[in-house]
PDB file of C-alpha atoms and ligand atoms in Angstrom:
ATOM      1  CA  UNK A   1     -18.313  -6.835  -4.875  1.00 62.00           C
ATOM      2  CA  UNK A   2     -17.622  -5.591  -8.367  1.00 73.00           C
ATOM      3  CA  UNK A   3     -14.228  -3.975  -8.366  1.00 80.00           C
ATOM      4  CA  UNK A   4     -13.673  -0.560 -10.118  1.00 87.00           C
ATOM      5  CA  UNK A   5     -11.096  -0.423 -12.941  1.00 93.00           C
ATOM      6  CA  UNK A   6      -7.539  -0.569 -11.824  1.00 97.00           C
ATOM      7  CA  UNK A   7      -6.331   2.881 -10.548  1.00 97.00           C
ATOM      8  CA  UNK A   8      -3.708   4.993 -12.361  1.00 97.00           C
ATOM      9  CA  UNK A   9      -0.592   6.561 -10.889  1.00 98.00           C
ATOM     10  CA  UNK A  10      -0.163  10.262 -10.398  1.00 98.00           C
ATOM     11  CA  UNK A  11       2.437  12.536  -8.850  1.00 98.00           C
ATOM     12  CA  UNK A  12       1.627  13.406  -5.292  1.00 98.00           C
ATOM     13  CA  UNK A  13       3.998  15.894  -3.667  1.00 98.00           C
ATOM     14  CA  UNK A  14       6.804  14.278  -5.729  1.00 98.00           C
ATOM     15  CA  UNK A  15       5.886  10.624  -5.070  1.00 98.00           C
ATOM     16  CA  UNK A  16       3.823   8.385  -7.372  1.00 98.00           C
ATOM     17  CA  UNK A  17       0.765   7.325  -5.671  1.00 98.00           C
ATOM     18  CA  UNK A  18      -2.886   6.045  -6.395  1.00 98.00           C
ATOM     19  CA  UNK A  19      -6.025   7.488  -4.999  1.00 98.00           C
ATOM     20  CA  UNK A  20      -6.344   4.520  -2.598  1.00 98.00           C
ATOM     21  CA  UNK A  21      -3.559   5.937  -0.565  1.00 98.00           C
ATOM     22  CA  UNK A  22      -4.205   9.596  -0.877  1.00 98.00           C
ATOM     23  CA  UNK A  23      -7.951   9.933  -0.688  1.00 98.00           C
ATOM     24  CA  UNK A  24      -7.881  10.054   3.163  1.00 98.00           C
ATOM     25  CA  UNK A  25      -4.956  12.321   3.301  1.00 98.00           C
ATOM     26  CA  UNK A  26      -6.130  14.931   5.903  1.00 98.00           C
ATOM     27  CA  UNK A  27      -7.178  12.254   8.321  1.00 98.00           C
ATOM     28  CA  UNK A  28      -3.851  10.404   7.796  1.00 98.00           C
ATOM     29  CA  UNK A  29      -1.894  13.485   8.384  1.00 98.00           C
ATOM     30  CA  UNK A  30      -3.958  14.438  11.457  1.00 98.00           C
ATOM     31  CA  UNK A  31      -3.702  10.956  12.870  1.00 98.00           C
ATOM     32  CA  UNK A  32      -3.106  10.939  16.610  1.00 98.00           C
ATOM     33  CA  UNK A  33      -0.347   8.597  17.401  1.00 98.00           C
ATOM     34  CA  UNK A  34       0.205   7.368  20.850  1.00 98.00           C
ATOM     35  CA  UNK A  35       3.517   6.827  22.633  1.00 98.00           C
ATOM     36  CA  UNK A  36       3.035   3.108  22.692  1.00 98.00           C
ATOM     37  CA  UNK A  37       2.118   2.734  19.124  1.00 98.00           C
ATOM     38  CA  UNK A  38       4.367   0.647  16.921  1.00 98.00           C
ATOM     39  CA  UNK A  39       4.611   1.759  13.345  1.00 99.00           C
ATOM     40  CA  UNK A  40       5.824  -0.859  10.907  1.00 98.00           C
ATOM     41  CA  UNK A  41       7.041   0.937   7.890  1.00 99.00           C
ATOM     42  CA  UNK A  42       8.295  -0.697   4.614  1.00 98.00           C
ATOM     43  CA  UNK A  43       8.497  -0.053   0.896  1.00 99.00           C
ATOM     44  CA  UNK A  44       5.957  -2.495  -0.592  1.00 98.00           C
ATOM     45  CA  UNK A  45       6.939  -6.127  -0.572  1.00 98.00           C
ATOM     46  CA  UNK A  46       9.766  -5.934   1.937  1.00 98.00           C
ATOM     47  CA  UNK A  47       8.158  -8.231   4.558  1.00 98.00           C
ATOM     48  CA  UNK A  48       5.605  -6.066   6.261  1.00 98.00           C
ATOM     49  CA  UNK A  49       3.165  -8.948   6.621  1.00 98.00           C
ATOM     50  CA  UNK A  50       5.845 -11.172   8.083  1.00 98.00           C
ATOM     51  CA  UNK A  51       7.031  -8.713  10.710  1.00 98.00           C
ATOM     52  CA  UNK A  52       3.469  -7.558  11.546  1.00 98.00           C
ATOM     53  CA  UNK A  53       2.581 -11.181  12.387  1.00 98.00           C
ATOM     54  CA  UNK A  54       5.739 -11.467  14.534  1.00 98.00           C
ATOM     55  CA  UNK A  55       4.700  -8.343  16.448  1.00 98.00           C
ATOM     56  CA  UNK A  56       1.083  -9.487  16.883  1.00 98.00           C
ATOM     57  CA  UNK A  57       2.222 -12.861  18.199  1.00 97.00           C
ATOM     58  CA  UNK A  58       4.725 -11.277  20.636  1.00 98.00           C
ATOM     59  CA  UNK A  59       2.057  -9.010  22.135  1.00 97.00           C
ATOM     60  CA  UNK A  60      -1.135 -10.930  21.758  1.00 96.00           C
ATOM     61  CA  UNK A  61      -0.797 -14.665  21.104  1.00 93.00           C
ATOM     62  CA  UNK A  62      -0.997 -15.468  24.836  1.00 88.00           C
ATOM     63  CA  UNK A  63      -4.024 -13.239  25.340  1.00 84.00           C
ATOM     64  CA  UNK A  64      -6.701 -14.729  23.184  1.00 78.00           C
ATOM     65  CA  UNK A  65      -6.893 -17.654  20.786  1.00 85.00           C
ATOM     66  CA  UNK A  66      -9.927 -16.114  19.156  1.00 87.00           C
ATOM     67  CA  UNK A  67      -7.831 -13.265  17.807  1.00 89.00           C
ATOM     68  CA  UNK A  68      -5.451 -15.681  16.126  1.00 90.00           C
ATOM     69  CA  UNK A  69      -8.142 -18.026  14.754  1.00 92.00           C
ATOM     70  CA  UNK A  70     -10.778 -15.600  13.424  1.00 92.00           C
ATOM     71  CA  UNK A  71      -9.506 -12.053  13.066  1.00 94.00           C
ATOM     72  CA  UNK A  72      -7.453 -11.569   9.895  1.00 95.00           C
ATOM     73  CA  UNK A  73      -3.965  -9.930  10.289  1.00 97.00           C
ATOM     74  CA  UNK A  74      -5.012  -6.882   8.223  1.00 95.00           C
ATOM     75  CA  UNK A  75      -7.739  -6.116  10.879  1.00 96.00           C
ATOM     76  CA  UNK A  76      -5.249  -6.717  13.701  1.00 97.00           C
ATOM     77  CA  UNK A  77      -2.687  -4.590  12.034  1.00 98.00           C
ATOM     78  CA  UNK A  78      -4.531  -1.771  10.160  1.00 98.00           C
ATOM     79  CA  UNK A  79      -2.936  -0.093   7.119  1.00 98.00           C
ATOM     80  CA  UNK A  80      -2.694   3.595   8.064  1.00 98.00           C
ATOM     81  CA  UNK A  81      -3.088   5.274   4.676  1.00 98.00           C
ATOM     82  CA  UNK A  82      -5.498   2.790   3.055  1.00 98.00           C
ATOM     83  CA  UNK A  83      -8.817   4.159   1.894  1.00 97.00           C
ATOM     84  CA  UNK A  84     -10.805   1.759  -0.371  1.00 94.00           C
ATOM     85  CA  UNK A  85     -14.516   2.540  -1.193  1.00 91.00           C
ATOM     86  CA  UNK A  86     -16.852   0.177   0.656  1.00 90.00           C
ATOM     87  CA  UNK A  87     -14.257  -0.632   3.438  1.00 92.00           C
ATOM     88  CA  UNK A  88     -13.352   1.209   6.647  1.00 96.00           C
ATOM     89  CA  UNK A  89     -10.348   3.294   6.272  1.00 98.00           C
ATOM     90  CA  UNK A  90      -7.051   2.420   7.949  1.00 98.00           C
ATOM     91  CA  UNK A  91      -7.492   5.436  10.243  1.00 98.00           C
ATOM     92  CA  UNK A  92     -11.042   4.439  11.201  1.00 98.00           C
ATOM     93  CA  UNK A  93      -9.835   0.830  11.871  1.00 98.00           C
ATOM     94  CA  UNK A  94      -7.042   2.190  14.003  1.00 98.00           C
ATOM     95  CA  UNK A  95      -9.293   4.456  15.999  1.00 96.00           C
ATOM     96  CA  UNK A  96     -11.622   1.496  16.742  1.00 96.00           C
ATOM     97  CA  UNK A  97      -8.907  -0.814  18.042  1.00 96.00           C
ATOM     98  CA  UNK A  98      -9.385  -1.688  21.665  1.00 93.00           C
ATOM     99  CA  UNK A  99      -6.063  -3.567  22.156  1.00 93.00           C
ATOM    100  CA  UNK A 100      -2.787  -1.829  22.845  1.00 96.00           C
ATOM    101  CA  UNK A 101      -0.117  -1.402  21.764  1.00 98.00           C
ATOM    102  CA  UNK A 102      -1.587  -0.646  18.307  1.00 98.00           C
ATOM    103  CA  UNK A 103       0.600  -2.150  15.538  1.00 98.00           C
ATOM    104  CA  UNK A 104       0.280  -0.045  12.539  1.00 98.00           C
ATOM    105  CA  UNK A 105       1.167  -0.821   8.911  1.00 98.00           C
ATOM    106  CA  UNK A 106       2.438   1.814   6.550  1.00 99.00           C
ATOM    107  CA  UNK A 107       4.259   2.134   3.165  1.00 99.00           C
ATOM    108  CA  UNK A 108       4.695   5.888   3.351  1.00 99.00           C
ATOM    109  CA  UNK A 109       8.023   7.499   2.791  1.00 98.00           C
ATOM    110  CA  UNK A 110       9.536   9.370   5.722  1.00 98.00           C
ATOM    111  CA  UNK A 111       8.346  12.741   4.634  1.00 98.00           C
ATOM    112  CA  UNK A 112       4.665  11.673   4.699  1.00 98.00           C
ATOM    113  CA  UNK A 113       4.635  10.130   8.125  1.00 98.00           C
ATOM    114  CA  UNK A 114       2.095  11.949  10.236  1.00 98.00           C
ATOM    115  CA  UNK A 115       3.837  14.356  12.614  1.00 98.00           C
ATOM    116  CA  UNK A 116       2.270  12.912  15.765  1.00 98.00           C
ATOM    117  CA  UNK A 117       4.472   9.820  15.495  1.00 98.00           C
ATOM    118  CA  UNK A 118       7.529  11.985  15.865  1.00 98.00           C
ATOM    119  CA  UNK A 119       5.877  14.145  18.643  1.00 98.00           C
ATOM    120  CA  UNK A 120       4.880  11.056  20.580  1.00 98.00           C
ATOM    121  CA  UNK A 121       8.168   9.365  19.988  1.00 98.00           C
ATOM    122  CA  UNK A 122       6.359   6.199  18.993  1.00 98.00           C
ATOM    123  CA  UNK A 123       8.544   3.247  18.099  1.00 98.00           C
ATOM    124  CA  UNK A 124       9.077   2.682  14.383  1.00 99.00           C
ATOM    125  CA  UNK A 125      10.347  -0.460  12.798  1.00 99.00           C
ATOM    126  CA  UNK A 126      11.564  -0.134   9.174  1.00 99.00           C
ATOM    127  CA  UNK A 127      12.157  -3.240   7.062  1.00 99.00           C
ATOM    128  CA  UNK A 128      14.089  -2.953   3.825  1.00 99.00           C
ATOM    129  CA  UNK A 129      14.560  -5.627   1.125  1.00 99.00           C
ATOM    130  CA  UNK A 130      17.009  -5.633  -1.698  1.00 99.00           C
ATOM    131  CA  UNK A 131      15.917  -3.835  -4.910  1.00 98.00           C
ATOM    132  CA  UNK A 132      15.877  -6.741  -7.209  1.00 98.00           C
ATOM    133  CA  UNK A 133      13.820  -9.077  -5.117  1.00 98.00           C
ATOM    134  CA  UNK A 134      11.511  -6.157  -4.181  1.00 98.00           C
ATOM    135  CA  UNK A 135      10.927  -5.404  -7.904  1.00 98.00           C
ATOM    136  CA  UNK A 136      10.121  -9.104  -8.746  1.00 98.00           C
ATOM    137  CA  UNK A 137       7.751  -9.505  -5.716  1.00 98.00           C
ATOM    138  CA  UNK A 138       6.086  -6.182  -6.582  1.00 98.00           C
ATOM    139  CA  UNK A 139       5.600  -7.260 -10.231  1.00 98.00           C
ATOM    140  CA  UNK A 140       3.722 -10.437  -9.177  1.00 98.00           C
ATOM    141  CA  UNK A 141       1.717  -8.549  -6.563  1.00 98.00           C
ATOM    142  CA  UNK A 142       0.661  -5.973  -9.150  1.00 98.00           C
ATOM    143  CA  UNK A 143      -0.468  -8.883 -11.440  1.00 98.00           C
ATOM    144  CA  UNK A 144      -2.743 -10.346  -8.833  1.00 97.00           C
ATOM    145  CA  UNK A 145      -3.915  -7.295  -6.915  1.00 97.00           C
ATOM    146  CA  UNK A 146      -6.882  -5.738  -8.749  1.00 95.00           C
ATOM    147  CA  UNK A 147      -6.511  -2.406  -7.033  1.00 96.00           C
ATOM    148  CA  UNK A 148      -2.982  -1.761  -8.145  1.00 98.00           C
ATOM    149  CA  UNK A 149      -2.172  -0.141 -11.429  1.00 98.00           C
ATOM    150  CA  UNK A 150      -1.682  -2.384 -14.447  1.00 97.00           C
ATOM    151  CA  UNK A 151       1.851  -3.967 -14.240  1.00 98.00           C
ATOM    152  CA  UNK A 152       2.336  -4.444 -17.965  1.00 98.00           C
ATOM    153  CA  UNK A 153       5.049  -7.079 -18.854  1.00 98.00           C
ATOM    154  CA  UNK A 154       8.191  -7.702 -16.749  1.00 98.00           C
ATOM    155  CA  UNK A 155      10.560  -5.563 -18.803  1.00 98.00           C
ATOM    156  CA  UNK A 156       8.254  -2.505 -18.752  1.00 98.00           C
ATOM    157  CA  UNK A 157       7.546  -3.023 -15.099  1.00 98.00           C
ATOM    158  CA  UNK A 158      11.248  -3.144 -14.306  1.00 98.00           C
ATOM    159  CA  UNK A 159      11.852   0.049 -16.271  1.00 98.00           C
ATOM    160  CA  UNK A 160       9.162   1.786 -14.260  1.00 98.00           C
ATOM    161  CA  UNK A 161      10.634   0.418 -11.038  1.00 98.00           C
ATOM    162  CA  UNK A 162      14.022   1.898 -11.997  1.00 98.00           C
ATOM    163  CA  UNK A 163      12.275   5.284 -12.787  1.00 98.00           C
ATOM    164  CA  UNK A 164      10.480   5.221  -9.421  1.00 98.00           C
ATOM    165  CA  UNK A 165       7.058   5.103 -11.042  1.00 98.00           C
ATOM    166  CA  UNK A 166       5.490   2.781  -8.584  1.00 98.00           C
ATOM    167  CA  UNK A 167       2.899   3.118  -5.908  1.00 98.00           C
ATOM    168  CA  UNK A 168       4.664   4.618  -3.013  1.00 98.00           C
ATOM    169  CA  UNK A 169       7.365   6.042  -5.333  1.00 98.00           C
ATOM    170  CA  UNK A 170      11.076   5.200  -5.782  1.00 98.00           C
ATOM    171  CA  UNK A 171      12.442   2.209  -3.906  1.00 99.00           C
ATOM    172  CA  UNK A 172      15.826   4.033  -3.940  1.00 98.00           C
ATOM    173  CA  UNK A 173      14.534   7.143  -2.190  1.00 98.00           C
ATOM    174  CA  UNK A 174      12.333   5.088   0.295  1.00 98.00           C
ATOM    175  CA  UNK A 175      15.059   2.932   1.688  1.00 98.00           C
ATOM    176  CA  UNK A 176      17.793   5.734   1.601  1.00 98.00           C
ATOM    177  CA  UNK A 177      15.720   8.434   3.206  1.00 98.00           C
ATOM    178  CA  UNK A 178      14.439   6.064   6.019  1.00 98.00           C
ATOM    179  CA  UNK A 179      18.156   4.997   6.572  1.00 98.00           C
ATOM    180  CA  UNK A 180      19.209   8.599   6.940  1.00 98.00           C
ATOM    181  CA  UNK A 181      16.330   9.318   9.288  1.00 98.00           C
ATOM    182  CA  UNK A 182      17.317   6.354  11.449  1.00 98.00           C
ATOM    183  CA  UNK A 183      20.761   7.863  12.050  1.00 98.00           C
ATOM    184  CA  UNK A 184      19.304  10.714  14.014  1.00 97.00           C
ATOM    185  CA  UNK A 185      16.203   8.974  15.545  1.00 97.00           C
ATOM    186  CA  UNK A 186      16.582   6.538  18.384  1.00 96.00           C
ATOM    187  CA  UNK A 187      12.972   5.455  17.975  1.00 98.00           C
ATOM    188  CA  UNK A 188      13.688   3.767  14.678  1.00 98.00           C
ATOM    189  CA  UNK A 189      14.917   0.200  14.245  1.00 98.00           C
ATOM    190  CA  UNK A 190      16.082  -0.573  10.652  1.00 98.00           C
ATOM    191  CA  UNK A 191      15.890  -4.261   9.703  1.00 98.00           C
ATOM    192  CA  UNK A 192      16.640  -6.188   6.517  1.00 98.00           C
ATOM    193  CA  UNK A 193      14.467  -8.802   4.943  1.00 98.00           C
ATOM    194  CA  UNK A 194      17.659 -10.741   4.094  1.00 98.00           C
ATOM    195  CA  UNK A 195      18.768 -10.827   7.742  1.00 98.00           C
ATOM    196  CA  UNK A 196      15.319 -12.110   8.820  1.00 98.00           C
ATOM    197  CA  UNK A 197      15.648 -14.911   6.332  1.00 98.00           C
ATOM    198  CA  UNK A 198      19.139 -15.762   7.351  1.00 98.00           C
ATOM    199  CA  UNK A 199      18.664 -15.700  11.054  1.00 98.00           C
ATOM    200  CA  UNK A 200      15.110 -15.199  12.179  1.00 98.00           C
ATOM    201  CA  UNK A 201      16.037 -15.895  15.793  1.00 98.00           C
ATOM    202  CA  UNK A 202      18.710 -13.206  16.061  1.00 98.00           C
ATOM    203  CA  UNK A 203      16.507 -10.611  14.364  1.00 98.00           C
ATOM    204  CA  UNK A 204      13.690 -11.525  16.720  1.00 98.00           C
ATOM    205  CA  UNK A 205      15.981 -10.834  19.697  1.00 98.00           C
ATOM    206  CA  UNK A 206      17.021  -7.456  18.244  1.00 98.00           C
ATOM    207  CA  UNK A 207      13.278  -6.564  17.746  1.00 98.00           C
ATOM    208  CA  UNK A 208      12.458  -7.714  21.420  1.00 98.00           C
ATOM    209  CA  UNK A 209      15.335  -5.675  22.827  1.00 98.00           C
ATOM    210  CA  UNK A 210      14.339  -2.498  20.854  1.00 98.00           C
ATOM    211  CA  UNK A 211      10.739  -2.987  22.010  1.00 98.00           C
ATOM    212  CA  UNK A 212      11.835  -3.745  25.713  1.00 98.00           C
ATOM    213  CA  UNK A 213      10.232  -7.181  25.527  1.00 98.00           C
ATOM    214  CA  UNK A 214      11.598 -10.252  27.129  1.00 98.00           C
ATOM    215  CA  UNK A 215       9.516 -13.112  25.904  1.00 98.00           C
ATOM    216  CA  UNK A 216       9.920 -16.621  27.361  1.00 97.00           C
ATOM    217  CA  UNK A 217      11.996 -19.145  25.443  1.00 97.00           C
ATOM    218  CA  UNK A 218       8.693 -20.982  24.854  1.00 97.00           C
ATOM    219  CA  UNK A 219       7.062 -18.026  23.345  1.00 97.00           C
ATOM    220  CA  UNK A 220      10.016 -17.186  21.141  1.00 98.00           C
ATOM    221  CA  UNK A 221      10.010 -20.769  19.879  1.00 97.00           C
ATOM    222  CA  UNK A 222       6.232 -20.593  19.081  1.00 97.00           C
ATOM    223  CA  UNK A 223       6.637 -17.223  17.260  1.00 98.00           C
ATOM    224  CA  UNK A 224       9.527 -18.552  15.128  1.00 98.00           C
ATOM    225  CA  UNK A 225       7.621 -21.674  14.168  1.00 98.00           C
ATOM    226  CA  UNK A 226       4.328 -19.760  13.409  1.00 98.00           C
ATOM    227  CA  UNK A 227       6.059 -17.151  11.123  1.00 98.00           C
ATOM    228  CA  UNK A 228       7.799 -19.737   8.965  1.00 98.00           C
ATOM    229  CA  UNK A 229       6.969 -19.051   5.363  1.00 98.00           C
ATOM    230  CA  UNK A 230       5.203 -22.387   4.854  1.00 98.00           C
ATOM    231  CA  UNK A 231       3.190 -22.056   8.037  1.00 98.00           C
ATOM    232  CA  UNK A 232       2.059 -18.512   7.131  1.00 98.00           C
ATOM    233  CA  UNK A 233       1.231 -19.598   3.677  1.00 98.00           C
ATOM    234  CA  UNK A 234      -1.240 -22.209   5.146  1.00 97.00           C
ATOM    235  CA  UNK A 235      -2.736 -19.801   7.660  1.00 97.00           C
ATOM    236  CA  UNK A 236      -5.929 -18.256   6.268  1.00 96.00           C
ATOM    237  CA  UNK A 237      -5.709 -15.313   8.771  1.00 96.00           C
ATOM    238  CA  UNK A 238      -2.337 -14.110   7.437  1.00 97.00           C
ATOM    239  CA  UNK A 239      -2.008 -15.438   3.895  1.00 97.00           C
ATOM    240  CA  UNK A 240      -4.323 -12.898   2.193  1.00 95.00           C
ATOM    241  CA  UNK A 241      -6.828 -15.495   1.079  1.00 92.00           C
ATOM    242  CA  UNK A 242      -9.773 -13.540   2.594  1.00 85.00           C
ATOM    243  CA  UNK A 243      -8.745 -10.326   0.747  1.00 89.00           C
ATOM    244  CA  UNK A 244     -11.229  -9.968  -2.095  1.00 88.00           C
ATOM    245  CA  UNK A 245      -9.013  -7.741  -4.228  1.00 93.00           C
ATOM    246  CA  UNK A 246      -6.446 -10.501  -4.713  1.00 95.00           C
ATOM    247  CA  UNK A 247      -6.626 -13.000  -7.523  1.00 95.00           C
ATOM    248  CA  UNK A 248      -4.879 -16.124  -6.356  1.00 94.00           C
ATOM    249  CA  UNK A 249      -5.352 -17.758  -9.753  1.00 95.00           C
ATOM    250  CA  UNK A 250      -2.719 -15.376 -10.985  1.00 96.00           C
ATOM    251  CA  UNK A 251      -0.358 -15.452  -8.036  1.00 96.00           C
ATOM    252  CA  UNK A 252      -0.428 -16.173  -4.278  1.00 96.00           C
ATOM    253  CA  UNK A 253       0.150 -13.428  -1.806  1.00 96.00           C
ATOM    254  CA  UNK A 254       2.674 -15.654   0.011  1.00 97.00           C
ATOM    255  CA  UNK A 255       4.555 -16.281  -3.184  1.00 98.00           C
ATOM    256  CA  UNK A 256       8.160 -17.557  -2.628  1.00 98.00           C
ATOM    257  CA  UNK A 257       9.598 -15.903   0.442  1.00 98.00           C
ATOM    258  CA  UNK A 258      13.200 -16.195  -0.725  1.00 98.00           C
ATOM    259  CA  UNK A 259      16.336 -14.108  -1.299  1.00 98.00           C
ATOM    260  CA  UNK A 260      17.571 -14.226  -4.873  1.00 98.00           C
ATOM    261  CA  UNK A 261      14.468 -15.075  -6.788  1.00 98.00           C
ATOM    262  CA  UNK A 262      15.336 -12.084  -9.004  1.00 98.00           C
ATOM    263  CA  UNK A 263      17.789 -14.466 -10.839  1.00 98.00           C
ATOM    264  CA  UNK A 264      14.697 -16.297 -12.250  1.00 98.00           C
ATOM    265  CA  UNK A 265      13.408 -13.015 -13.718  1.00 98.00           C
ATOM    266  CA  UNK A 266      16.247 -10.743 -14.789  1.00 98.00           C
ATOM    267  CA  UNK A 267      17.952 -11.392 -18.066  1.00 98.00           C
ATOM    268  CA  UNK A 268      21.731 -10.804 -18.180  1.00 98.00           C
ATOM    269  CA  UNK A 269      21.202  -7.537 -19.953  1.00 98.00           C
ATOM    270  CA  UNK A 270      18.476  -6.340 -17.603  1.00 98.00           C
ATOM    271  CA  UNK A 271      20.848  -7.167 -14.715  1.00 98.00           C
ATOM    272  CA  UNK A 272      23.675  -5.231 -16.176  1.00 98.00           C
ATOM    273  CA  UNK A 273      21.564  -2.153 -16.855  1.00 98.00           C
ATOM    274  CA  UNK A 274      20.048  -2.409 -13.458  1.00 98.00           C
ATOM    275  CA  UNK A 275      23.450  -2.588 -11.696  1.00 98.00           C
ATOM    276  CA  UNK A 276      24.858   0.251 -13.632  1.00 98.00           C
ATOM    277  CA  UNK A 277      21.880   2.551 -12.728  1.00 98.00           C
ATOM    278  CA  UNK A 278      21.845   1.209  -9.150  1.00 98.00           C
ATOM    279  CA  UNK A 279      25.482   2.338  -8.677  1.00 98.00           C
ATOM    280  CA  UNK A 280      24.558   5.809  -9.772  1.00 98.00           C
ATOM    281  CA  UNK A 281      21.529   6.154  -7.664  1.00 98.00           C
ATOM    282  CA  UNK A 282      23.005   4.641  -4.531  1.00 98.00           C
ATOM    283  CA  UNK A 283      26.635   6.074  -4.654  1.00 97.00           C
ATOM    284  CA  UNK A 284      26.169   8.523  -1.915  1.00 95.00           C
ATOM    285  CA  UNK A 285      24.807   6.154   0.753  1.00 97.00           C
ATOM    286  CA  UNK A 286      26.458   3.707   3.021  1.00 98.00           C
ATOM    287  CA  UNK A 287      23.301   1.562   2.901  1.00 98.00           C
ATOM    288  CA  UNK A 288      24.217  -1.907   1.545  1.00 98.00           C
ATOM    289  CA  UNK A 289      21.947  -4.791   0.595  1.00 98.00           C
ATOM    290  CA  UNK A 290      22.595  -8.440  -0.116  1.00 98.00           C
ATOM    291  CA  UNK A 291      20.892  -9.816  -3.228  1.00 98.00           C
ATOM    292  CA  UNK A 292      22.012 -13.403  -2.547  1.00 98.00           C
ATOM    293  CA  UNK A 293      22.804 -15.270   0.602  1.00 97.00           C
TER     294      UNK A 293
HETATM  295  S1  PPS B   1       2.855  -5.812   1.144  1.00 51.27           S
HETATM  296  O1  PPS B   1       1.719  -6.313   0.249  1.00 51.27           O
HETATM  297  O2  PPS B   1       3.530  -4.757   0.417  1.00 51.27           O
HETATM  298  O3  PPS B   1       2.510  -5.541   2.388  1.00 51.27           O
HETATM  299  O4  PPS B   1       3.819  -7.082   1.164  1.00 51.27           O
HETATM  300  P1  PPS B   1       4.879  -7.420   2.273  1.00 51.27           P
HETATM  301  O5  PPS B   1       4.165  -8.255   3.242  1.00 51.27           O
HETATM  302  O6  PPS B   1       5.621  -6.305   2.725  1.00 51.27           O
HETATM  303  O7  PPS B   1       5.940  -8.410   1.527  1.00 51.27           O
HETATM  304  C1  PPS B   1       5.452  -9.503   0.835  1.00 51.27           C
HETATM  305  C2  PPS B   1       6.734 -10.417   0.528  1.00 51.27           C
HETATM  306  O8  PPS B   1       7.183 -10.963   1.809  1.00 51.27           O
HETATM  307  C3  PPS B   1       7.204 -12.393   1.705  1.00 51.27           C
HETATM  308  N1  PPS B   1       6.914 -13.023   3.013  1.00 51.27           N
HETATM  309  C4  PPS B   1       7.797 -13.805   3.650  1.00 51.27           C
HETATM  310  N2  PPS B   1       8.981 -14.207   3.337  1.00 51.27           N
HETATM  311  C5  PPS B   1       9.641 -15.113   4.113  1.00 51.27           C
HETATM  312  N3  PPS B   1       9.065 -15.573   5.237  1.00 51.27           N
HETATM  313  C6  PPS B   1       7.831 -15.211   5.623  1.00 51.27           C
HETATM  314  N4  PPS B   1       7.205 -15.672   6.778  1.00 51.27           N
HETATM  315  C7  PPS B   1       7.124 -14.299   4.831  1.00 51.27           C
HETATM  316  N5  PPS B   1       5.893 -13.693   4.841  1.00 51.27           N
HETATM  317  C8  PPS B   1       5.798 -12.932   3.704  1.00 51.27           C
HETATM  318  C9  PPS B   1       6.071 -12.678   0.656  1.00 51.27           C
HETATM  319  O9  PPS B   1       6.084 -13.981   0.249  1.00 51.27           O
HETATM  320  C10 PPS B   1       6.471 -11.618  -0.332  1.00 51.27           C
HETATM  321  O10 PPS B   1       7.615 -11.896  -1.054  1.00 51.27           O
HETATM  322  P2  PPS B   1       7.680 -12.744  -2.400  1.00 51.27           P
HETATM  323  O11 PPS B   1       9.165 -12.660  -2.887  1.00 51.27           O
HETATM  324  O12 PPS B   1       6.714 -12.159  -3.342  1.00 51.27           O
HETATM  325  O13 PPS B   1       7.382 -14.159  -2.101  1.00 51.27           O
END
């Protein structure tokens, strides 16, 4: 399919967005969540694919091998706000799902989450990743994803990241406002990419206890093995290789999967400027990230 030119960013209720995530707005806002839905919310590039695969395996890997072998992860875990011409919208995909619970991907900031998720008290898992690695990962993603805005060169991209002129807005706002929301909402579990890397087993246990699941040791072992970066990278159902908007000649979707790759991208000067600005933006929050392990 011939792809349209890359989209441009515009201000959408105070958040930078592209039309692919706003064109279906009324249907997204009127989405009917269910009490057993699991919403997996992240700023882009924080590990949504990783955790959605964990969830899919926990709930469904023992049910059918066909699902694992022939249904791609983005069909199993629809992307709520996505609306691309020529493809079913995320909302349509969700309404068609016959399995439950529904595992739902979103990158929306808190204020854009459809109200039915709060009314139904659906479980929400938020995954956050440190700003520097998020920026690097997002840069490579925008290079290879033909339906994202032109990234430009690394230094101009980083400047835009600092200014919050990214699809889904400011990283700083996203992670902070979700963190504040979690403090008053017992239906939110807030996880960190860095913890998942450091101790996948421990984070898996936290996830299971939040969800009220008690998987067997055997299933836990299988999940941990299947979601290893190298195994996911080889798995065509989860590595993005059947997504036609990605250009793998530019960069893979499963790129590095590391904490600290920013050190290969930031110059000393960029790092100093970034840190100085970060201090100001994050001074009123107790949210803390690790940029190295
Ligand atoms: S997206 O497109 O916004 O939904 O991207 P998302 O899935 O949230 O994040 C992509 C980054 O997560 C890395 N990833 C992993 N890291 C470690 N282990 C596993 N299993 C794993 N799966 C995905 C992926 O490689 C992207 O990070 P970078 O730094 O670019 O490698």
